[in-house]
Each structure stands twice: as C-alpha cells, then as structure tokens.
Amino acid sequence: MTLPPESTLRRMCWIFPDRESSRTGAMWRHYFWDMYAEVAEELGLTWTRHAPEAVTVDGLEPGKPRVYVDDELVTPQDTLFITALYSLPYQDMDVFNQYGLYAVLEQAGFYLPFPPWLSPIANDKLATVLHLHDSPIPPIPTIRVGSGRDVGKHLYEVALDGLTYPAIVKPAGWCGGGGVNLARGPEDVRGLASLAQGGDTTLVLQPYLGDGTVDYRVYVVDGRPYAVLKRTPEAGSPVANASRGGAMEFAPVPPELAEATAYFHRKLPIPFFCVDFLHDGERFWFSELEPDGVIAPDFGDPGRAVQRDVTRARWTAYRDAHARWMTRDSSTTHESR
C-alpha cells in the first residue's frame, strides 16, 4: 500500500455566509459545528468558519498573491478552503461573493476539496440530474421553472403536460428540506410559483413518490460508501429532513447503493460528498447531490461515535488529498480544477 506524502496541512477554513440567527447558530454548533472543530483538533488541525468577507487577498505582486484570513497570513501549504456554495434565502446576496472568492482562491493556488465548477451543478437540482443522467440508480424526473415578473402569464406551463399529480414543488437550490411542498394539481403549482416570485426563486417540479418515502444519505469517502443515514418522514410530511420532523438513524449500506457508489465517484472525483436517494417502497431513485452534506449526530449515543467516525474519515481524506496535491507534478492539473 502506498502511503500518502507527509502532510503540511494545519488549517481548514470553511467559507460560509455569516447570516445565521442566534437561535440557528446555537443549534448548528450543537448539531455539528463543534464536533467538526473537535475532531479536527484530534487530528492536529483546526476547522474554522469564515464569511467570504473575512478573506483578504493582496495581489499587488504578479504571480505572488498573499492571502489573509481575518488578519492572519495563510498559504496553500498550510491551509485549505472548504467552498461549497450556500444559497438559502437569507444568503442570496452572498452568492456572487462566494463564487468570486472560490475563483480567486483557486487561482491563488489553494487546494479546494469542492472545485468551483461543482458548485452550480450541485446547487441546482436539475443541473445535478443532467450531470448524472446515466446514474445506475435512475434520477427523479425533474422540471425546472423560473419565477420572474411574468410568472402570472404561466408560460412555464408549456413544460408541465407530462407532470403527474400529486407533485413535489421545491426551490432549485435550497437545502435542509426548506420550501418543499406538495401540489395536488396545476392550480397549486400556480399558487406556489406566485409565492416564489416574491424572491425570484427558481423551482423544480418532480413526481411525488408517495407517503412514507424514505431518504437514504450515503456518505462517500475516498470513493467508497462509508456510512448511510436513513431518514423517515413524519406522518403526512412529503419530506424526511429532520428540520421537517423526520426521524434519523444510521443504517447498513443497501447493496444496490454500495454498487452505485463507484459511478458517482467517477463523476465526482473528490475526497468527500453525499448522495441522497429515495426509496418509494419498491425501488430506489437518485435524488440529490450534497458536496458538503451535514454529518448528522447519532443522538442515541452520548459519544456520537458514528458522527465522530465519519467526520474523522472526512478530515483525514481532505488531509491526504491536500498532501497528494501539494506533491503533484506541476505539469498536471490539480484535483480542484
């Protein structure tokens, strides 16, 4: 077995729009932020959160940029940046800042576990389906609908002839189960589209797989299915996210999903990502891609052994990928480009 080169990595900086409320921030700290930092420290690393504006770049000397996080100088040798795009409604004004900073950091020579090209593909649910259209687990059929000033003209309905009801209507780029609704017919779609117009929110429409549809999140580390989080919806809910009352448990990896993992890793050759699948009681469907999917806590275990183990595997994969990238042949293109 070939061991990875010795690591010079000391710091992982997560670029995340700093707009959480005090209640939400406290919840996320308890849910996973504190765990992320704790496990990083066990590995001799630091994991810290930073808004895009915390990064300053001195590019006065051509080809020799100097990058600061807050007022501390960081280098490609000692720091990597975690740069998955976030676009919830209260982060909307940060989208361009995130994209611009990702490009700057990449051009400045930093290793990015989530390459900038992946963000729009992973963030837009139809882009995800199109990129992974030949998945061995069939993707859920998806229609993408804009909701601008002319939404009341219903021009988008030209694409809805093949849609069956009830249907799921949800934002194209949010996460956490936010904005997911069940439309019983075309009039419900019109109402939801008119509400989305208020925030210029692009929607996707998908056939509803039925009550009790179970969500399986596969955590993929270095190309293998490392763990599975099984999420079961609350009675009457069309979505299984914990934020919507879903029940969570870590479960064995279904063989069908384990076999499919090699395909997803070929399409996404990065150290860590999550793939969400839905099971309608008879078969699996590919649902979403989450490059920065939350490693949920196993609250039934006071030590949170599974969450800690998956987090350790993730940070270790980042450290090893950074070490390989630092010793790459300068004539080749690095992993994040």
CSV table of C-alpha atoms in Angstrom, one decimal:
chain,number,residue,atom,x,y,z
A,1,MET,CA,0.0,0.0,0.0
A,2,THR,CA,1.3,3.4,-0.9
A,3,LEU,CA,1.2,5.8,2.0
A,4,PRO,CA,0.2,9.5,1.3
A,5,PRO,CA,3.0,12.1,1.5
A,6,GLU,CA,3.7,13.8,4.8
A,7,SER,CA,1.1,16.5,5.3
A,8,THR,CA,1.8,20.1,5.8
A,9,LEU,CA,-1.8,21.0,6.3
A,10,ARG,CA,-2.6,22.8,9.5
A,11,ARG,CA,-5.9,24.6,8.9
A,12,MET,CA,-9.3,24.0,7.2
A,13,CYS,CA,-11.3,27.2,6.6
A,14,TRP,CA,-15.0,26.7,5.8
A,15,ILE,CA,-16.3,29.7,3.8
A,16,PHE,CA,-19.9,30.1,4.9
A,17,PRO,CA,-22.1,33.3,4.8
A,18,ASP,CA,-22.3,34.6,8.3
A,19,ARG,CA,-26.0,35.3,8.4
A,20,GLU,CA,-27.4,32.7,10.8
A,21,SER,CA,-29.7,33.9,13.6
A,22,SER,CA,-28.6,33.4,17.2
A,23,ARG,CA,-31.0,30.5,17.6
A,24,THR,CA,-29.9,28.8,14.4
A,25,GLY,CA,-26.2,29.4,15.1
A,26,ALA,CA,-26.6,27.8,18.5
A,27,MET,CA,-28.4,24.8,17.0
A,28,TRP,CA,-25.8,24.2,14.3
A,29,ARG,CA,-23.0,24.5,16.9
A,30,HIS,CA,-24.6,21.7,18.9
A,31,TYR,CA,-25.6,19.7,15.9
A,32,PHE,CA,-22.2,19.5,14.1
A,33,TRP,CA,-20.0,22.7,14.1
A,34,ASP,CA,-18.5,21.9,17.5
A,35,MET,CA,-18.0,18.3,16.5
A,36,TYR,CA,-16.2,19.3,13.3
A,37,ALA,CA,-13.8,21.5,15.2
A,38,GLU,CA,-13.2,18.9,18.0
A,39,VAL,CA,-12.4,16.1,15.6
A,40,ALA,CA,-10.1,18.4,13.5
A,41,GLU,CA,-8.2,19.2,16.7
A,42,GLU,CA,-7.7,15.5,17.4
A,43,LEU,CA,-6.0,15.2,14.0
A,44,GLY,CA,-3.7,18.2,14.7
A,45,LEU,CA,-5.8,20.5,12.6
A,46,THR,CA,-8.1,23.5,13.1
A,47,TRP,CA,-11.5,23.8,11.5
A,48,THR,CA,-12.9,27.4,11.5
A,49,ARG,CA,-15.9,29.2,9.9
A,50,HIS,CA,-15.5,32.4,8.0
A,51,ALA,CA,-17.7,34.6,5.9
A,52,PRO,CA,-16.4,35.5,2.4
A,53,GLU,CA,-15.5,39.0,3.5
A,54,ALA,CA,-13.1,37.6,6.1
A,55,VAL,CA,-10.6,36.7,3.3
A,56,THR,CA,-8.4,39.5,2.0
A,57,VAL,CA,-6.0,39.0,-0.9
A,58,ASP,CA,-3.0,41.1,-1.7
A,59,GLY,CA,-2.4,40.7,-5.5
A,60,LEU,CA,-0.1,43.6,-6.0
A,61,GLU,CA,2.9,41.4,-7.0
A,62,PRO,CA,2.0,39.5,-10.1
A,63,GLY,CA,2.0,35.7,-9.6
A,64,LYS,CA,2.6,36.0,-5.8
A,65,PRO,CA,-0.7,36.7,-4.1
A,66,ARG,CA,-0.8,37.0,-0.3
A,67,VAL,CA,-4.0,35.6,1.3
A,68,TYR,CA,-5.2,36.6,4.8
A,69,VAL,CA,-8.0,35.1,6.8
A,70,ASP,CA,-9.0,37.9,9.1
A,71,ASP,CA,-5.5,39.4,9.6
A,72,GLU,CA,-3.6,36.1,9.5
A,73,LEU,CA,-1.4,35.1,6.5
A,74,VAL,CA,-2.2,31.7,5.2
A,75,THR,CA,-0.6,29.7,2.4
A,76,PRO,CA,-1.5,26.8,0.1
A,77,GLN,CA,0.9,24.6,2.1
A,78,ASP,CA,-0.8,25.1,5.4
A,79,THR,CA,-4.4,25.9,4.6
A,80,LEU,CA,-7.3,24.5,2.5
A,81,PHE,CA,-10.6,26.2,1.9
A,82,ILE,CA,-14.0,24.4,2.0
A,83,THR,CA,-16.0,26.2,-0.6
A,84,ALA,CA,-19.4,24.6,-1.2
A,85,LEU,CA,-22.0,27.1,-2.3
A,86,TYR,CA,-24.8,28.1,0.1
A,87,SER,CA,-27.8,29.9,-1.3
A,88,LEU,CA,-30.6,29.9,1.2
A,89,PRO,CA,-32.9,32.9,1.0
A,90,TYR,CA,-31.0,34.9,3.6
A,91,GLN,CA,-27.7,34.1,1.9
A,92,ASP,CA,-28.8,35.1,-1.5
A,93,MET,CA,-26.8,38.4,-1.5
A,94,ASP,CA,-23.7,36.3,-0.8
A,95,VAL,CA,-23.8,34.1,-3.8
A,96,PHE,CA,-21.6,36.2,-6.1
A,97,ASN,CA,-19.2,36.9,-3.3
A,98,GLN,CA,-18.9,33.1,-2.7
A,99,TYR,CA,-18.3,32.3,-6.4
A,100,GLY,CA,-15.8,35.2,-6.9
A,101,LEU,CA,-13.8,34.1,-3.8
A,102,TYR,CA,-13.7,30.5,-4.9
A,103,ALA,CA,-12.2,31.5,-8.2
A,104,VAL,CA,-9.7,33.8,-6.5
A,105,LEU,CA,-8.6,31.1,-4.1
A,106,GLU,CA,-8.2,28.5,-6.8
A,107,GLN,CA,-6.2,30.9,-8.9
A,108,ALA,CA,-4.0,31.7,-5.9
A,109,GLY,CA,-3.0,28.1,-5.7
A,110,PHE,CA,-5.1,26.8,-2.8
A,111,TYR,CA,-6.4,23.2,-2.7
A,112,LEU,CA,-10.2,23.3,-2.7
A,113,PRO,CA,-11.9,19.9,-1.9
A,114,PHE,CA,-15.0,21.3,-3.7
A,115,PRO,CA,-13.9,22.7,-7.0
A,116,PRO,CA,-15.7,25.8,-8.1
A,117,TRP,CA,-17.2,24.1,-11.2
A,118,LEU,CA,-19.0,21.7,-9.0
A,119,SER,CA,-21.0,24.3,-7.1
A,120,PRO,CA,-23.6,25.2,-9.7
A,121,ILE,CA,-24.0,21.5,-10.6
A,122,ALA,CA,-24.6,20.5,-7.1
A,123,ASN,CA,-26.6,23.6,-6.1
A,124,ASP,CA,-29.2,23.4,-8.9
A,125,LYS,CA,-31.2,20.2,-8.7
A,126,LEU,CA,-31.9,19.9,-12.4
A,127,ALA,CA,-28.2,20.6,-13.2
A,128,THR,CA,-27.4,17.7,-10.9
A,129,VAL,CA,-29.8,15.4,-12.6
A,130,LEU,CA,-28.5,16.3,-16.1
A,131,HIS,CA,-24.8,15.8,-15.0
A,132,LEU,CA,-25.7,12.4,-13.5
A,133,HIS,CA,-28.3,11.4,-16.0
A,134,ASP,CA,-26.8,8.0,-16.7
A,135,SER,CA,-26.7,7.0,-13.0
A,136,PRO,CA,-27.3,3.3,-12.3
A,137,ILE,CA,-30.0,4.4,-9.8
A,138,PRO,CA,-32.4,6.4,-12.0
A,139,PRO,CA,-32.7,10.1,-11.2
A,140,ILE,CA,-36.1,11.5,-10.3
A,141,PRO,CA,-37.7,13.2,-13.4
A,142,THR,CA,-37.4,16.9,-12.9
A,143,ILE,CA,-38.8,20.1,-14.5
A,144,ARG,CA,-37.1,23.5,-13.8
A,145,VAL,CA,-39.3,26.6,-13.7
A,146,GLY,CA,-38.3,30.3,-13.3
A,147,SER,CA,-40.5,32.6,-11.3
A,148,GLY,CA,-39.7,36.2,-12.5
A,149,ARG,CA,-42.0,39.1,-13.2
A,150,ASP,CA,-44.0,37.3,-15.9
A,151,VAL,CA,-44.8,34.2,-13.8
A,152,GLY,CA,-48.5,35.2,-13.9
A,153,LYS,CA,-48.5,34.6,-17.6
A,154,HIS,CA,-48.0,30.9,-16.9
A,155,LEU,CA,-45.6,30.5,-19.8
A,156,TYR,CA,-43.8,27.8,-17.9
A,157,GLU,CA,-46.8,25.5,-18.2
A,158,VAL,CA,-45.7,24.5,-21.7
A,159,ALA,CA,-43.4,22.1,-19.8
A,160,LEU,CA,-45.9,20.6,-17.4
A,161,ASP,CA,-48.0,18.4,-19.8
A,162,GLY,CA,-46.2,15.3,-18.7
A,163,LEU,CA,-46.2,16.1,-14.9
A,164,THR,CA,-48.4,13.8,-12.8
A,165,TYR,CA,-50.1,14.8,-9.6
A,166,PRO,CA,-49.6,15.0,-6.7
A,167,ALA,CA,-46.2,16.5,-7.4
A,168,ILE,CA,-43.3,17.9,-5.3
A,169,VAL,CA,-42.6,21.6,-5.8
A,170,LYS,CA,-39.4,23.0,-4.2
A,171,PRO,CA,-36.7,25.5,-4.7
A,172,ALA,CA,-34.0,24.5,-7.2
A,173,GLY,CA,-31.1,25.5,-4.9
A,174,TRP,CA,-32.0,25.4,-1.2
A,175,CYS,CA,-31.2,22.7,1.3
A,176,GLY,CA,-32.4,21.2,4.5
A,177,GLY,CA,-36.0,20.5,3.3
A,178,GLY,CA,-36.8,24.2,3.1
A,179,GLY,CA,-39.6,25.2,0.8
A,180,VAL,CA,-40.7,21.6,-0.2
A,181,ASN,CA,-44.4,21.5,-0.9
A,182,LEU,CA,-46.9,19.0,-2.3
A,183,ALA,CA,-49.0,20.3,-5.3
A,184,ARG,CA,-52.3,18.4,-5.8
A,185,GLY,CA,-52.9,20.0,-9.2
A,186,PRO,CA,-52.0,22.8,-11.7
A,187,GLU,CA,-53.7,25.5,-9.5
A,188,ASP,CA,-51.4,24.6,-6.6
A,189,VAL,CA,-48.4,25.0,-8.9
A,190,ARG,CA,-49.6,28.4,-9.9
A,191,GLY,CA,-50.0,29.5,-6.3
A,192,LEU,CA,-46.6,28.2,-5.3
A,193,ALA,CA,-45.0,29.9,-8.4
A,194,SER,CA,-46.6,33.2,-7.5
A,195,LEU,CA,-45.2,32.9,-3.9
A,196,ALA,CA,-41.7,32.0,-5.3
A,197,GLN,CA,-41.9,35.2,-7.5
A,198,GLY,CA,-41.5,37.3,-4.3
A,199,GLY,CA,-37.9,36.1,-4.0
A,200,ASP,CA,-37.2,35.3,-7.7
A,201,THR,CA,-36.8,31.7,-6.5
A,202,THR,CA,-36.4,29.1,-9.2
A,203,LEU,CA,-38.4,26.0,-8.7
A,204,VAL,CA,-38.2,22.4,-9.6
A,205,LEU,CA,-41.2,20.1,-10.0
A,206,GLN,CA,-41.0,16.3,-9.6
A,207,PRO,CA,-43.5,13.4,-9.3
A,208,TYR,CA,-44.3,12.6,-5.7
A,209,LEU,CA,-43.1,9.1,-4.9
A,210,GLY,CA,-45.8,8.6,-2.2
A,211,ASP,CA,-46.4,8.8,1.5
A,212,GLY,CA,-43.7,7.2,3.6
A,213,THR,CA,-40.9,7.6,1.0
A,214,VAL,CA,-37.7,7.0,2.9
A,215,ASP,CA,-34.5,9.1,2.3
A,216,TYR,CA,-31.1,7.4,2.3
A,217,ARG,CA,-28.0,9.7,2.5
A,218,VAL,CA,-24.8,7.9,1.5
A,219,TYR,CA,-21.6,9.4,2.9
A,220,VAL,CA,-18.9,8.8,0.3
A,221,VAL,CA,-15.2,9.0,1.5
A,222,ASP,CA,-12.4,8.4,-1.0
A,223,GLY,CA,-14.8,6.7,-3.4
A,224,ARG,CA,-16.4,4.2,-1.0
A,225,PRO,CA,-19.7,4.3,0.8
A,226,TYR,CA,-18.6,5.0,4.3
A,227,ALA,CA,-22.0,5.3,6.1
A,228,VAL,CA,-25.7,5.7,5.4
A,229,LEU,CA,-28.1,8.0,7.2
A,230,LYS,CA,-31.7,6.7,6.9
A,231,ARG,CA,-34.3,9.4,7.2
A,232,THR,CA,-38.0,8.6,7.6
A,233,PRO,CA,-40.7,11.3,7.2
A,234,GLU,CA,-43.2,12.2,9.9
A,235,ALA,CA,-46.7,11.0,9.1
A,236,GLY,CA,-48.2,13.3,6.5
A,237,SER,CA,-45.0,15.1,5.6
A,238,PRO,CA,-43.7,14.9,2.0
A,239,VAL,CA,-40.0,15.3,3.1
A,240,ALA,CA,-37.8,13.3,5.5
A,241,ASN,CA,-35.4,16.1,6.7
A,242,ALA,CA,-35.0,16.4,10.4
A,243,SER,CA,-36.0,20.1,10.1
A,244,ARG,CA,-39.4,18.9,9.0
A,245,GLY,CA,-39.9,16.3,11.7
A,246,GLY,CA,-38.2,13.3,10.1
A,247,ALA,CA,-36.6,10.5,12.2
A,248,MET,CA,-32.9,9.7,11.6
A,249,GLU,CA,-30.8,6.6,12.1
A,250,PHE,CA,-27.5,5.3,10.8
A,251,ALA,CA,-28.2,2.1,8.9
A,252,PRO,CA,-26.3,-0.6,6.9
A,253,VAL,CA,-25.5,0.4,3.3
A,254,PRO,CA,-28.0,-1.1,0.9
A,255,PRO,CA,-26.1,-3.3,-1.6
A,256,GLU,CA,-27.7,-1.5,-4.6
A,257,LEU,CA,-26.4,1.9,-3.3
A,258,ALA,CA,-23.0,0.5,-2.5
A,259,GLU,CA,-22.6,-0.8,-6.1
A,260,ALA,CA,-23.7,2.6,-7.5
A,261,THR,CA,-21.0,4.5,-5.5
A,262,ALA,CA,-18.3,3.8,-8.0
A,263,TYR,CA,-20.2,5.6,-10.7
A,264,PHE,CA,-20.7,8.7,-8.5
A,265,HIS,CA,-17.1,8.8,-7.6
A,266,ARG,CA,-16.0,8.6,-11.3
A,267,LYS,CA,-18.3,11.6,-12.0
A,268,LEU,CA,-17.2,13.4,-8.8
A,269,PRO,CA,-13.5,12.6,-8.1
A,270,ILE,CA,-13.3,14.5,-4.8
A,271,PRO,CA,-12.5,13.2,-1.3
A,272,PHE,CA,-15.9,13.5,0.3
A,273,PHE,CA,-19.5,14.1,-0.8
A,274,CYS,CA,-23.0,12.8,0.0
A,275,VAL,CA,-25.6,11.3,-2.4
A,276,ASP,CA,-29.3,11.3,-1.4
A,277,PHE,CA,-31.6,8.5,-2.6
A,278,LEU,CA,-35.3,8.0,-2.1
A,279,HIS,CA,-37.0,4.6,-1.7
A,280,ASP,CA,-40.7,4.5,-2.6
A,281,GLY,CA,-41.3,1.1,-1.0
A,282,GLU,CA,-40.3,-0.8,-4.2
A,283,ARG,CA,-37.2,0.9,-5.7
A,284,PHE,CA,-34.5,3.5,-5.2
A,285,TRP,CA,-34.4,6.8,-7.0
A,286,PHE,CA,-31.4,9.2,-7.2
A,287,SER,CA,-32.5,12.5,-5.6
A,288,GLU,CA,-29.7,15.0,-4.8
A,289,LEU,CA,-26.0,15.6,-4.5
A,290,GLU,CA,-24.6,17.2,-1.4
A,291,PRO,CA,-20.9,18.1,-1.6
A,292,ASP,CA,-21.0,19.4,1.9
A,293,GLY,CA,-23.8,17.2,3.3
A,294,VAL,CA,-24.3,17.5,7.0
A,295,ILE,CA,-22.7,14.7,9.0
A,296,ALA,CA,-25.7,14.3,11.4
A,297,PRO,CA,-25.3,13.3,15.0
A,298,ASP,CA,-26.4,10.0,16.4
A,299,PHE,CA,-28.2,11.4,19.4
A,300,GLY,CA,-29.0,8.0,20.8
A,301,ASP,CA,-25.3,7.6,21.6
A,302,PRO,CA,-23.9,10.2,24.1
A,303,GLY,CA,-20.5,9.8,22.5
A,304,ARG,CA,-21.8,10.3,18.9
A,305,ALA,CA,-19.5,7.5,17.7
A,306,VAL,CA,-20.8,7.4,14.2
A,307,GLN,CA,-20.8,11.1,13.6
A,308,ARG,CA,-17.3,11.3,15.1
A,309,ASP,CA,-16.0,8.5,12.9
A,310,VAL,CA,-17.5,9.8,9.6
A,311,THR,CA,-16.1,13.3,10.4
A,312,ARG,CA,-12.7,11.9,11.2
A,313,ALA,CA,-12.7,10.0,7.9
A,314,ARG,CA,-13.7,13.2,6.0
A,315,TRP,CA,-11.0,15.3,7.5
A,316,THR,CA,-8.4,12.6,7.0
A,317,ALA,CA,-9.4,12.3,3.4
A,318,TYR,CA,-9.0,16.1,3.0
A,319,ARG,CA,-5.6,16.0,4.6
A,320,ASP,CA,-4.4,13.1,2.4
A,321,ALA,CA,-5.8,14.7,-0.8
A,322,HIS,CA,-4.1,18.0,0.1
A,323,ALA,CA,-0.8,16.2,0.6
A,324,ARG,CA,-1.1,14.5,-2.8
A,325,TRP,CA,-2.0,17.7,-4.4
A,326,MET,CA,1.0,19.5,-2.9
A,327,THR,CA,3.4,17.0,-4.4
A,328,ARG,CA,1.7,16.8,-7.8
A,329,ASP,CA,3.6,17.1,-11.0
A,330,SER,CA,3.5,20.8,-11.9
A,331,SER,CA,2.6,19.8,-15.5
A,332,THR,CA,-0.7,18.2,-14.4
A,333,THR,CA,-3.9,19.8,-13.4
A,334,HIS,CA,-4.7,19.5,-9.7
A,335,GLU,CA,-7.7,17.8,-8.2
A,336,SER,CA,-9.7,21.0,-7.7
A,337,ARG,CA,-9.6,22.2,-11.3
